[in-house]
Amino acid sequence: MKIIKKYRIAILALAFIAFSGCSHEDLLKESQLDLSNPVQTDLDKWITTAYLNPYNMKVQYKWNQNTVDFNRYLYPPQEDKVKPVLEIIQKIWLESYKTIAGPDFVKKIAPREIVLVGGVNLNSTGTITLGLAEGGQRVTLFETDYVDKTDRENVKRFIHTIQHEYIHILNQTKPYDEKALSKITPSGYTANWYASNDAVANEEGFITAYARSNINEDFAEMASIMLINSKAEYDAILAGIDSDEAVAAIRAKEAIVVKYFKEAFNLDFYALRDEAEKNTTAVVNGNKN
């Protein structure tokens, strides 16, 4: 009797599995969910060729609430703005590093995803967040609907974000000399950095007001400001500062940045700056090649 009961239990179990499998398949057939792969647009194919294949970098421009702060009023970029924005990033950021650092540099050290947001990310303090770097894996860029490739200052403001966030990613890979930087303007850092402007910050030995927020932002601002300006433009910023002590402080921070790129990555920072400036001019003049 016990053996017969065991066989009955086994047969019932098999019948239940078979019934469950059939029911699951039937449910899938009746499901209203679209399980097919989305059709690739020309834009998607271009992104695959320009970003995914060479750099293993995904670009997200279609709306995904999980990748942005749903407490903010944010929205996806206009689709016709996506490729022009990505061409700017490709030319000024990616191509500059590729030329100076070699084709594999950004492949090895890069965010694995770029998220584009069309609108402004406004903070409660009245400041605006232009970009975010999350764990070195994702960079989110805001205000992509407002980028104008024909306006040099507009392009510089936009590319400043990706240059700044990439510096943070590089710092996560190899640290800079925090001890040396912390000694230059130790009393100038403040959580209320937004209460003053760049001109005031310059006189305190900081390249921008945001550089005063903390030492890591100071380093990233120093590097990114140098990368979005030509040597002449950067020198003009320093020439407009009245305090000799402030200029000396900024020059000392500049030296730390240059030394970091050379020692950590064997890169000539000034050559990278000049390449970025050349590519910025090419973008503004409409030359993509």
PDB file of C-alpha atoms in Angstrom:
ATOM      1  CA  MET A   1       0.000   0.000   0.000  1.00  0.00           C
ATOM      2  CA  LYS A   2       2.813   2.422   0.831  1.00  0.00           C
ATOM      3  CA  ILE A   3       4.463   1.774  -2.565  1.00  0.00           C
ATOM      4  CA  ILE A   4       1.163   2.404  -4.400  1.00  0.00           C
ATOM      5  CA  LYS A   5       0.687   5.668  -2.484  1.00  0.00           C
ATOM      6  CA  LYS A   6       4.199   6.781  -3.425  1.00  0.00           C
ATOM      7  CA  TYR A   7       3.487   6.103  -7.105  1.00  0.00           C
ATOM      8  CA  ARG A   8       0.222   8.018  -6.866  1.00  0.00           C
ATOM      9  CA  ILE A   9       2.006  11.010  -5.311  1.00  0.00           C
ATOM     10  CA  ALA A  10       4.675  10.937  -8.016  1.00  0.00           C
ATOM     11  CA  ILE A  11       2.079  10.771 -10.805  1.00  0.00           C
ATOM     12  CA  LEU A  12       0.090  13.637  -9.270  1.00  0.00           C
ATOM     13  CA  ALA A  13       3.261  15.727  -8.967  1.00  0.00           C
ATOM     14  CA  LEU A  14       4.141  15.141 -12.621  1.00  0.00           C
ATOM     15  CA  ALA A  15       0.591  15.956 -13.665  1.00  0.00           C
ATOM     16  CA  PHE A  16       0.722  19.186 -11.645  1.00  0.00           C
ATOM     17  CA  ILE A  17       4.029  20.227 -13.262  1.00  0.00           C
ATOM     18  CA  ALA A  18       2.679  19.476 -16.732  1.00  0.00           C
ATOM     19  CA  PHE A  19      -0.526  21.382 -15.986  1.00  0.00           C
ATOM     20  CA  SER A  20       1.445  24.323 -14.585  1.00  0.00           C
ATOM     21  CA  GLY A  21       3.665  24.418 -17.678  1.00  0.00           C
ATOM     22  CA  CYS A  22       0.687  24.417 -20.006  1.00  0.00           C
ATOM     23  CA  SER A  23      -1.069  27.061 -17.951  1.00  0.00           C
ATOM     24  CA  HIS A  24       2.062  29.263 -17.980  1.00  0.00           C
ATOM     25  CA  GLU A  25       2.331  28.999 -21.754  1.00  0.00           C
ATOM     26  CA  ASP A  26      -1.349  29.780 -22.147  1.00  0.00           C
ATOM     27  CA  LEU A  27      -0.980  32.831 -19.918  1.00  0.00           C
ATOM     28  CA  LEU A  28       1.953  34.066 -22.010  1.00  0.00           C
ATOM     29  CA  LYS A  29      -0.074  33.600 -25.185  1.00  0.00           C
ATOM     30  CA  GLU A  30      -2.943  35.584 -23.701  1.00  0.00           C
ATOM     31  CA  SER A  31      -0.711  38.277 -22.163  1.00  0.00           C
ATOM     32  CA  GLN A  32      -1.063  41.821 -23.483  1.00  0.00           C
ATOM     33  CA  LEU A  33       2.608  42.560 -22.800  1.00  0.00           C
ATOM     34  CA  ASP A  34       4.809  43.178 -25.813  1.00  0.00           C
ATOM     35  CA  LEU A  35       7.720  40.772 -25.358  1.00  0.00           C
ATOM     36  CA  SER A  36       9.340  41.486 -28.708  1.00  0.00           C
ATOM     37  CA  ASN A  37      12.542  43.527 -29.027  1.00  0.00           C
ATOM     38  CA  PRO A  38      11.896  47.188 -29.863  1.00  0.00           C
ATOM     39  CA  VAL A  39      12.669  48.264 -33.413  1.00  0.00           C
ATOM     40  CA  GLN A  40      15.986  50.081 -33.705  1.00  0.00           C
ATOM     41  CA  THR A  41      15.669  53.566 -35.150  1.00  0.00           C
ATOM     42  CA  ASP A  42      18.405  55.234 -37.201  1.00  0.00           C
ATOM     43  CA  LEU A  43      19.352  57.148 -34.048  1.00  0.00           C
ATOM     44  CA  ASP A  44      19.644  53.929 -32.047  1.00  0.00           C
ATOM     45  CA  LYS A  45      21.852  52.409 -34.746  1.00  0.00           C
ATOM     46  CA  TRP A  46      24.076  55.501 -34.767  1.00  0.00           C
ATOM     47  CA  ILE A  47      24.436  55.360 -30.964  1.00  0.00           C
ATOM     48  CA  THR A  48      25.433  51.703 -31.229  1.00  0.00           C
ATOM     49  CA  THR A  49      28.107  52.563 -33.794  1.00  0.00           C
ATOM     50  CA  ALA A  50      29.400  55.712 -32.089  1.00  0.00           C
ATOM     51  CA  TYR A  51      29.146  54.769 -28.402  1.00  0.00           C
ATOM     52  CA  LEU A  52      28.221  51.178 -27.611  1.00  0.00           C
ATOM     53  CA  ASN A  53      30.550  49.334 -29.971  1.00  0.00           C
ATOM     54  CA  PRO A  54      33.733  51.404 -29.532  1.00  0.00           C
ATOM     55  CA  TYR A  55      33.357  52.325 -25.835  1.00  0.00           C
ATOM     56  CA  ASN A  56      30.885  49.799 -24.370  1.00  0.00           C
ATOM     57  CA  MET A  57      28.848  52.830 -23.340  1.00  0.00           C
ATOM     58  CA  LYS A  58      25.053  52.864 -23.423  1.00  0.00           C
ATOM     59  CA  VAL A  59      23.099  56.055 -24.042  1.00  0.00           C
ATOM     60  CA  GLN A  60      19.662  56.425 -22.539  1.00  0.00           C
ATOM     61  CA  TYR A  61      17.522  59.156 -24.020  1.00  0.00           C
ATOM     62  CA  LYS A  62      14.124  57.478 -23.809  1.00  0.00           C
ATOM     63  CA  TRP A  63      12.362  58.132 -20.531  1.00  0.00           C
ATOM     64  CA  ASN A  64      13.052  55.859 -17.591  1.00  0.00           C
ATOM     65  CA  GLN A  65      11.804  57.180 -14.260  1.00  0.00           C
ATOM     66  CA  ASN A  66      14.141  54.830 -12.387  1.00  0.00           C
ATOM     67  CA  THR A  67      17.240  56.715 -13.527  1.00  0.00           C
ATOM     68  CA  VAL A  68      16.167  60.210 -12.426  1.00  0.00           C
ATOM     69  CA  ASP A  69      14.835  61.841  -9.261  1.00  0.00           C
ATOM     70  CA  PHE A  70      11.061  61.540  -9.532  1.00  0.00           C
ATOM     71  CA  ASN A  71      10.697  64.366  -6.971  1.00  0.00           C
ATOM     72  CA  ARG A  72      11.995  66.813  -9.574  1.00  0.00           C
ATOM     73  CA  TYR A  73      10.191  68.160 -12.622  1.00  0.00           C
ATOM     74  CA  LEU A  74      12.303  66.492 -15.294  1.00  0.00           C
ATOM     75  CA  TYR A  75      11.533  65.253 -18.769  1.00  0.00           C
ATOM     76  CA  PRO A  76      13.250  63.419 -21.639  1.00  0.00           C
ATOM     77  CA  PRO A  77      15.170  65.304 -24.332  1.00  0.00           C
ATOM     78  CA  GLN A  78      13.649  66.220 -27.649  1.00  0.00           C
ATOM     79  CA  GLU A  79      14.690  63.425 -29.973  1.00  0.00           C
ATOM     80  CA  ASP A  80      16.076  65.798 -32.603  1.00  0.00           C
ATOM     81  CA  LYS A  81      18.444  67.210 -29.948  1.00  0.00           C
ATOM     82  CA  VAL A  82      19.947  63.855 -28.989  1.00  0.00           C
ATOM     83  CA  LYS A  83      22.389  63.270 -31.850  1.00  0.00           C
ATOM     84  CA  PRO A  84      23.739  66.869 -31.931  1.00  0.00           C
ATOM     85  CA  VAL A  85      24.422  66.677 -28.184  1.00  0.00           C
ATOM     86  CA  LEU A  86      26.105  63.292 -28.490  1.00  0.00           C
ATOM     87  CA  GLU A  87      28.215  64.562 -31.396  1.00  0.00           C
ATOM     88  CA  ILE A  88      29.501  67.361 -29.155  1.00  0.00           C
ATOM     89  CA  ILE A  89      30.422  64.888 -26.420  1.00  0.00           C
ATOM     90  CA  GLN A  90      31.991  62.545 -28.959  1.00  0.00           C
ATOM     91  CA  LYS A  91      34.123  65.221 -30.603  1.00  0.00           C
ATOM     92  CA  ILE A  92      35.279  67.273 -27.622  1.00  0.00           C
ATOM     93  CA  TRP A  93      35.494  64.695 -24.839  1.00  0.00           C
ATOM     94  CA  LEU A  94      35.928  61.249 -26.391  1.00  0.00           C
ATOM     95  CA  GLU A  95      38.009  62.191 -29.429  1.00  0.00           C
ATOM     96  CA  SER A  96      40.323  64.435 -27.391  1.00  0.00           C
ATOM     97  CA  TYR A  97      41.145  61.672 -24.911  1.00  0.00           C
ATOM     98  CA  LYS A  98      41.435  59.168 -27.764  1.00  0.00           C
ATOM     99  CA  THR A  99      44.016  61.312 -29.570  1.00  0.00           C
ATOM    100  CA  ILE A 100      46.142  62.165 -26.531  1.00  0.00           C
ATOM    101  CA  ALA A 101      45.661  59.123 -24.281  1.00  0.00           C
ATOM    102  CA  GLY A 102      45.189  56.443 -26.931  1.00  0.00           C
ATOM    103  CA  PRO A 103      42.142  54.548 -28.257  1.00  0.00           C
ATOM    104  CA  ASP A 104      41.798  52.259 -25.220  1.00  0.00           C
ATOM    105  CA  PHE A 105      41.901  54.894 -22.466  1.00  0.00           C
ATOM    106  CA  VAL A 106      38.193  55.734 -22.316  1.00  0.00           C
ATOM    107  CA  LYS A 107      37.290  52.139 -23.123  1.00  0.00           C
ATOM    108  CA  LYS A 108      38.907  51.076 -19.859  1.00  0.00           C
ATOM    109  CA  ILE A 109      37.946  54.061 -17.694  1.00  0.00           C
ATOM    110  CA  ALA A 110      34.491  55.347 -18.547  1.00  0.00           C
ATOM    111  CA  PRO A 111      30.912  55.513 -17.364  1.00  0.00           C
ATOM    112  CA  ARG A 112      28.991  52.591 -18.792  1.00  0.00           C
ATOM    113  CA  GLU A 113      25.873  54.673 -19.319  1.00  0.00           C
ATOM    114  CA  ILE A 114      25.056  58.257 -20.250  1.00  0.00           C
ATOM    115  CA  VAL A 115      21.559  59.440 -19.383  1.00  0.00           C
ATOM    116  CA  LEU A 116      20.227  62.501 -21.201  1.00  0.00           C
ATOM    117  CA  VAL A 117      17.563  64.717 -19.624  1.00  0.00           C
ATOM    118  CA  GLY A 118      15.973  67.549 -21.547  1.00  0.00           C
ATOM    119  CA  GLY A 119      15.061  69.955 -18.758  1.00  0.00           C
ATOM    120  CA  VAL A 120      16.611  71.922 -15.921  1.00  0.00           C
ATOM    121  CA  ASN A 121      17.427  70.205 -12.612  1.00  0.00           C
ATOM    122  CA  LEU A 122      16.634  72.994 -10.149  1.00  0.00           C
ATOM    123  CA  ASN A 123      17.649  72.662  -6.491  1.00  0.00           C
ATOM    124  CA  SER A 124      15.876  74.121  -3.455  1.00  0.00           C
ATOM    125  CA  THR A 125      18.840  76.457  -2.886  1.00  0.00           C
ATOM    126  CA  GLY A 126      18.206  78.086  -6.252  1.00  0.00           C
ATOM    127  CA  THR A 127      21.255  76.419  -7.799  1.00  0.00           C
ATOM    128  CA  ILE A 128      21.106  74.187 -10.864  1.00  0.00           C
ATOM    129  CA  THR A 129      22.614  70.717 -11.178  1.00  0.00           C
ATOM    130  CA  LEU A 130      24.067  70.304 -14.653  1.00  0.00           C
ATOM    131  CA  GLY A 131      25.270  66.744 -14.238  1.00  0.00           C
ATOM    132  CA  LEU A 132      25.707  63.782 -11.920  1.00  0.00           C
ATOM    133  CA  ALA A 133      28.246  60.962 -11.771  1.00  0.00           C
ATOM    134  CA  GLU A 134      26.941  57.882  -9.977  1.00  0.00           C
ATOM    135  CA  GLY A 135      29.504  55.394  -8.755  1.00  0.00           C
ATOM    136  CA  GLY A 136      31.627  55.882 -11.848  1.00  0.00           C
ATOM    137  CA  GLN A 137      29.113  53.859 -13.856  1.00  0.00           C
ATOM    138  CA  ARG A 138      26.515  56.400 -14.961  1.00  0.00           C
ATOM    139  CA  VAL A 139      26.675  60.074 -15.918  1.00  0.00           C
ATOM    140  CA  THR A 140      23.451  62.039 -16.158  1.00  0.00           C
ATOM    141  CA  LEU A 141      23.436  65.246 -18.215  1.00  0.00           C
ATOM    142  CA  PHE A 142      20.654  67.807 -17.860  1.00  0.00           C
ATOM    143  CA  GLU A 143      19.480  70.695 -20.072  1.00  0.00           C
ATOM    144  CA  THR A 144      20.272  68.856 -23.293  1.00  0.00           C
ATOM    145  CA  ASP A 145      17.367  70.625 -25.023  1.00  0.00           C
ATOM    146  CA  TYR A 146      19.157  73.948 -24.597  1.00  0.00           C
ATOM    147  CA  VAL A 147      22.491  73.095 -26.204  1.00  0.00           C
ATOM    148  CA  ASP A 148      23.378  75.260 -29.209  1.00  0.00           C
ATOM    149  CA  LYS A 149      26.293  73.955 -31.276  1.00  0.00           C
ATOM    150  CA  THR A 150      26.844  77.343 -32.916  1.00  0.00           C
ATOM    151  CA  ASP A 151      27.369  79.184 -29.617  1.00  0.00           C
ATOM    152  CA  ARG A 152      30.873  78.636 -28.208  1.00  0.00           C
ATOM    153  CA  GLU A 153      30.036  79.698 -24.654  1.00  0.00           C
ATOM    154  CA  ASN A 154      26.953  77.492 -24.688  1.00  0.00           C
ATOM    155  CA  VAL A 155      28.998  74.509 -25.882  1.00  0.00           C
ATOM    156  CA  LYS A 156      31.678  75.178 -23.248  1.00  0.00           C
ATOM    157  CA  ARG A 157      29.060  75.322 -20.498  1.00  0.00           C
ATOM    158  CA  PHE A 158      27.599  72.010 -21.606  1.00  0.00           C
ATOM    159  CA  ILE A 159      30.870  70.155 -22.132  1.00  0.00           C
ATOM    160  CA  HIS A 160      32.084  71.469 -18.769  1.00  0.00           C
ATOM    161  CA  THR A 161      29.659  69.020 -17.155  1.00  0.00           C
ATOM    162  CA  ILE A 162      30.985  65.848 -18.779  1.00  0.00           C
ATOM    163  CA  GLN A 163      34.600  66.981 -18.325  1.00  0.00           C
ATOM    164  CA  HIS A 164      33.938  67.661 -14.631  1.00  0.00           C
ATOM    165  CA  GLU A 165      32.123  64.376 -13.995  1.00  0.00           C
ATOM    166  CA  TYR A 166      34.796  62.396 -15.828  1.00  0.00           C
ATOM    167  CA  ILE A 167      37.463  63.884 -13.553  1.00  0.00           C
ATOM    168  CA  HIS A 168      35.571  62.369 -10.609  1.00  0.00           C
ATOM    169  CA  ILE A 169      35.621  58.990 -12.355  1.00  0.00           C
ATOM    170  CA  LEU A 170      39.372  59.263 -12.951  1.00  0.00           C
ATOM    171  CA  ASN A 171      39.868  60.185  -9.271  1.00  0.00           C
ATOM    172  CA  GLN A 172      37.963  57.067  -8.237  1.00  0.00           C
ATOM    173  CA  THR A 173      40.373  55.023 -10.341  1.00  0.00           C
ATOM    174  CA  LYS A 174      43.520  56.714  -9.082  1.00  0.00           C
ATOM    175  CA  PRO A 175      43.488  59.302  -6.262  1.00  0.00           C
ATOM    176  CA  TYR A 176      45.065  62.727  -6.575  1.00  0.00           C
ATOM    177  CA  ASP A 177      47.267  64.372  -3.932  1.00  0.00           C
ATOM    178  CA  GLU A 178      44.540  65.502  -1.530  1.00  0.00           C
ATOM    179  CA  LYS A 179      47.059  66.405   1.163  1.00  0.00           C
ATOM    180  CA  ALA A 180      48.851  68.887  -1.085  1.00  0.00           C
ATOM    181  CA  LEU A 181      45.637  70.437  -2.396  1.00  0.00           C
ATOM    182  CA  SER A 182      44.120  70.791   1.068  1.00  0.00           C
ATOM    183  CA  LYS A 183      47.002  73.036   2.170  1.00  0.00           C
ATOM    184  CA  ILE A 184      46.539  75.703  -0.513  1.00  0.00           C
ATOM    185  CA  THR A 185      43.226  77.322   0.492  1.00  0.00           C
ATOM    186  CA  PRO A 186      42.190  75.368   3.612  1.00  0.00           C
ATOM    187  CA  SER A 187      39.827  77.975   5.062  1.00  0.00           C
ATOM    188  CA  GLY A 188      38.029  78.790   1.814  1.00  0.00           C
ATOM    189  CA  TYR A 189      35.712  75.785   1.554  1.00  0.00           C
ATOM    190  CA  THR A 190      32.080  76.332   2.490  1.00  0.00           C
ATOM    191  CA  ALA A 191      28.712  74.598   2.194  1.00  0.00           C
ATOM    192  CA  ASN A 192      27.269  77.985   1.232  1.00  0.00           C
ATOM    193  CA  TRP A 193      29.427  78.294  -1.869  1.00  0.00           C
ATOM    194  CA  TYR A 194      26.365  79.392  -3.884  1.00  0.00           C
ATOM    195  CA  ALA A 195      26.056  82.587  -1.818  1.00  0.00           C
ATOM    196  CA  SER A 196      28.856  84.154  -3.885  1.00  0.00           C
ATOM    197  CA  ASN A 197      29.799  84.220  -7.563  1.00  0.00           C
ATOM    198  CA  ASP A 198      32.847  83.159  -9.572  1.00  0.00           C
ATOM    199  CA  ALA A 199      34.485  86.592  -9.378  1.00  0.00           C
ATOM    200  CA  VAL A 200      34.392  86.541  -5.572  1.00  0.00           C
ATOM    201  CA  ALA A 201      35.651  82.963  -5.518  1.00  0.00           C
ATOM    202  CA  ASN A 202      38.522  83.894  -7.840  1.00  0.00           C
ATOM    203  CA  GLU A 203      39.747  86.476  -5.335  1.00  0.00           C
ATOM    204  CA  GLU A 204      39.780  83.734  -2.690  1.00  0.00           C
ATOM    205  CA  GLY A 205      41.951  81.422  -4.788  1.00  0.00           C
ATOM    206  CA  PHE A 206      39.244  79.283  -6.404  1.00  0.00           C
ATOM    207  CA  ILE A 207      38.629  78.914 -10.122  1.00  0.00           C
ATOM    208  CA  THR A 208      34.821  78.938  -9.656  1.00  0.00           C
ATOM    209  CA  ALA A 209      32.338  79.427  -6.833  1.00  0.00           C
ATOM    210  CA  TYR A 210      31.432  75.730  -6.946  1.00  0.00           C
ATOM    211  CA  ALA A 211      35.086  74.831  -6.372  1.00  0.00           C
ATOM    212  CA  ARG A 212      34.635  76.152  -2.842  1.00  0.00           C
ATOM    213  CA  SER A 213      32.114  73.427  -1.937  1.00  0.00           C
ATOM    214  CA  ASN A 214      34.799  70.862  -1.039  1.00  0.00           C
ATOM    215  CA  ILE A 215      38.272  69.701  -2.000  1.00  0.00           C
ATOM    216  CA  ASN A 216      37.094  67.084  -4.525  1.00  0.00           C
ATOM    217  CA  GLU A 217      34.979  69.618  -6.391  1.00  0.00           C
ATOM    218  CA  ASP A 218      37.890  72.050  -6.266  1.00  0.00           C
ATOM    219  CA  PHE A 219      40.090  69.547  -8.096  1.00  0.00           C
ATOM    220  CA  ALA A 220      37.391  68.643 -10.626  1.00  0.00           C
ATOM    221  CA  GLU A 221      36.600  72.295 -11.306  1.00  0.00           C
ATOM    222  CA  MET A 222      40.275  73.160 -11.791  1.00  0.00           C
ATOM    223  CA  ALA A 223      40.752  70.380 -14.336  1.00  0.00           C
ATOM    224  CA  SER A 224      37.474  70.883 -16.177  1.00  0.00           C
ATOM    225  CA  ILE A 225      37.775  74.667 -16.411  1.00  0.00           C
ATOM    226  CA  MET A 226      41.219  74.266 -17.960  1.00  0.00           C
ATOM    227  CA  LEU A 227      39.831  71.675 -20.383  1.00  0.00           C
ATOM    228  CA  ILE A 228      36.967  73.840 -21.646  1.00  0.00           C
ATOM    229  CA  ASN A 229      39.113  76.941 -22.137  1.00  0.00           C
ATOM    230  CA  SER A 230      42.051  77.624 -24.397  1.00  0.00           C
ATOM    231  CA  LYS A 231      45.316  78.685 -22.766  1.00  0.00           C
ATOM    232  CA  ALA A 232      44.550  82.290 -23.686  1.00  0.00           C
ATOM    233  CA  GLU A 233      41.023  82.106 -22.233  1.00  0.00           C
ATOM    234  CA  TYR A 234      42.286  80.527 -19.016  1.00  0.00           C
ATOM    235  CA  ASP A 235      45.097  83.068 -18.670  1.00  0.00           C
ATOM    236  CA  ALA A 236      42.537  85.849 -19.174  1.00  0.00           C
ATOM    237  CA  ILE A 237      40.536  84.553 -16.202  1.00  0.00           C
ATOM    238  CA  LEU A 238      43.614  84.729 -14.001  1.00  0.00           C
ATOM    239  CA  ALA A 239      44.604  88.134 -15.405  1.00  0.00           C
ATOM    240  CA  GLY A 240      41.275  89.506 -14.179  1.00  0.00           C
ATOM    241  CA  ILE A 241      42.008  88.554 -10.558  1.00  0.00           C
ATOM    242  CA  ASP A 242      43.317  91.418  -8.409  1.00  0.00           C
ATOM    243  CA  SER A 243      44.860  89.331  -5.614  1.00  0.00           C
ATOM    244  CA  ASP A 244      48.337  88.030  -6.377  1.00  0.00           C
ATOM    245  CA  GLU A 245      47.931  85.500  -3.558  1.00  0.00           C
ATOM    246  CA  ALA A 246      44.742  84.178  -5.172  1.00  0.00           C
ATOM    247  CA  VAL A 247      46.439  83.781  -8.557  1.00  0.00           C
ATOM    248  CA  ALA A 248      49.348  81.966  -6.906  1.00  0.00           C
ATOM    249  CA  ALA A 249      46.873  79.623  -5.179  1.00  0.00           C
ATOM    250  CA  ILE A 250      45.125  78.793  -8.449  1.00  0.00           C
ATOM    251  CA  ARG A 251      48.459  78.245 -10.203  1.00  0.00           C
ATOM    252  CA  ALA A 252      49.490  75.889  -7.389  1.00  0.00           C
ATOM    253  CA  LYS A 253      46.261  73.907  -7.849  1.00  0.00           C
ATOM    254  CA  GLU A 254      46.877  73.845 -11.593  1.00  0.00           C
ATOM    255  CA  ALA A 255      50.291  72.292 -10.968  1.00  0.00           C
ATOM    256  CA  ILE A 256      48.697  69.535  -8.868  1.00  0.00           C
ATOM    257  CA  VAL A 257      46.253  68.741 -11.676  1.00  0.00           C
ATOM    258  CA  VAL A 258      49.008  68.598 -14.300  1.00  0.00           C
ATOM    259  CA  LYS A 259      51.198  66.428 -12.060  1.00  0.00           C
ATOM    260  CA  TYR A 260      48.282  64.069 -11.360  1.00  0.00           C
ATOM    261  CA  PHE A 261      47.578  63.417 -15.044  1.00  0.00           C
ATOM    262  CA  LYS A 262      51.258  62.799 -15.726  1.00  0.00           C
ATOM    263  CA  GLU A 263      51.967  60.536 -12.770  1.00  0.00           C
ATOM    264  CA  ALA A 264      48.647  58.654 -12.658  1.00  0.00           C
ATOM    265  CA  PHE A 265      48.057  58.206 -16.395  1.00  0.00           C
ATOM    266  CA  ASN A 266      51.229  59.411 -18.152  1.00  0.00           C
ATOM    267  CA  LEU A 267      49.195  62.103 -19.901  1.00  0.00           C
ATOM    268  CA  ASP A 268      50.293  65.565 -20.968  1.00  0.00           C
ATOM    269  CA  PHE A 269      47.426  67.622 -19.561  1.00  0.00           C
ATOM    270  CA  TYR A 270      48.249  70.706 -21.612  1.00  0.00           C
ATOM    271  CA  ALA A 271      48.222  68.629 -24.801  1.00  0.00           C
ATOM    272  CA  LEU A 272      44.797  67.306 -23.796  1.00  0.00           C
ATOM    273  CA  ARG A 273      43.610  70.870 -23.203  1.00  0.00           C
ATOM    274  CA  ASP A 274      44.862  72.018 -26.600  1.00  0.00           C
ATOM    275  CA  GLU A 275      43.195  69.062 -28.334  1.00  0.00           C
ATOM    276  CA  ALA A 276      39.886  69.791 -26.582  1.00  0.00           C
ATOM    277  CA  GLU A 277      40.135  73.453 -27.596  1.00  0.00           C
ATOM    278  CA  LYS A 278      40.787  72.484 -31.224  1.00  0.00           C
ATOM    279  CA  ASN A 279      37.820  70.126 -31.222  1.00  0.00           C
ATOM    280  CA  THR A 280      35.575  72.731 -29.601  1.00  0.00           C
ATOM    281  CA  THR A 281      36.398  75.121 -32.423  1.00  0.00           C
ATOM    282  CA  ALA A 282      35.632  72.377 -34.949  1.00  0.00           C
ATOM    283  CA  VAL A 283      32.210  71.778 -33.369  1.00  0.00           C
ATOM    284  CA  VAL A 284      31.277  75.450 -33.306  1.00  0.00           C
ATOM    285  CA  ASN A 285      32.416  75.899 -36.901  1.00  0.00           C
ATOM    286  CA  GLY A 286      30.336  72.928 -37.984  1.00  0.00           C
ATOM    287  CA  ASN A 287      33.269  70.650 -38.756  1.00  0.00           C
ATOM    288  CA  LYS A 288      32.572  67.164 -37.369  1.00  0.00           C
ATOM    289  CA  ASN A 289      35.683  65.565 -38.852  1.00  0.00           C
TER     290      ASN A 289
END
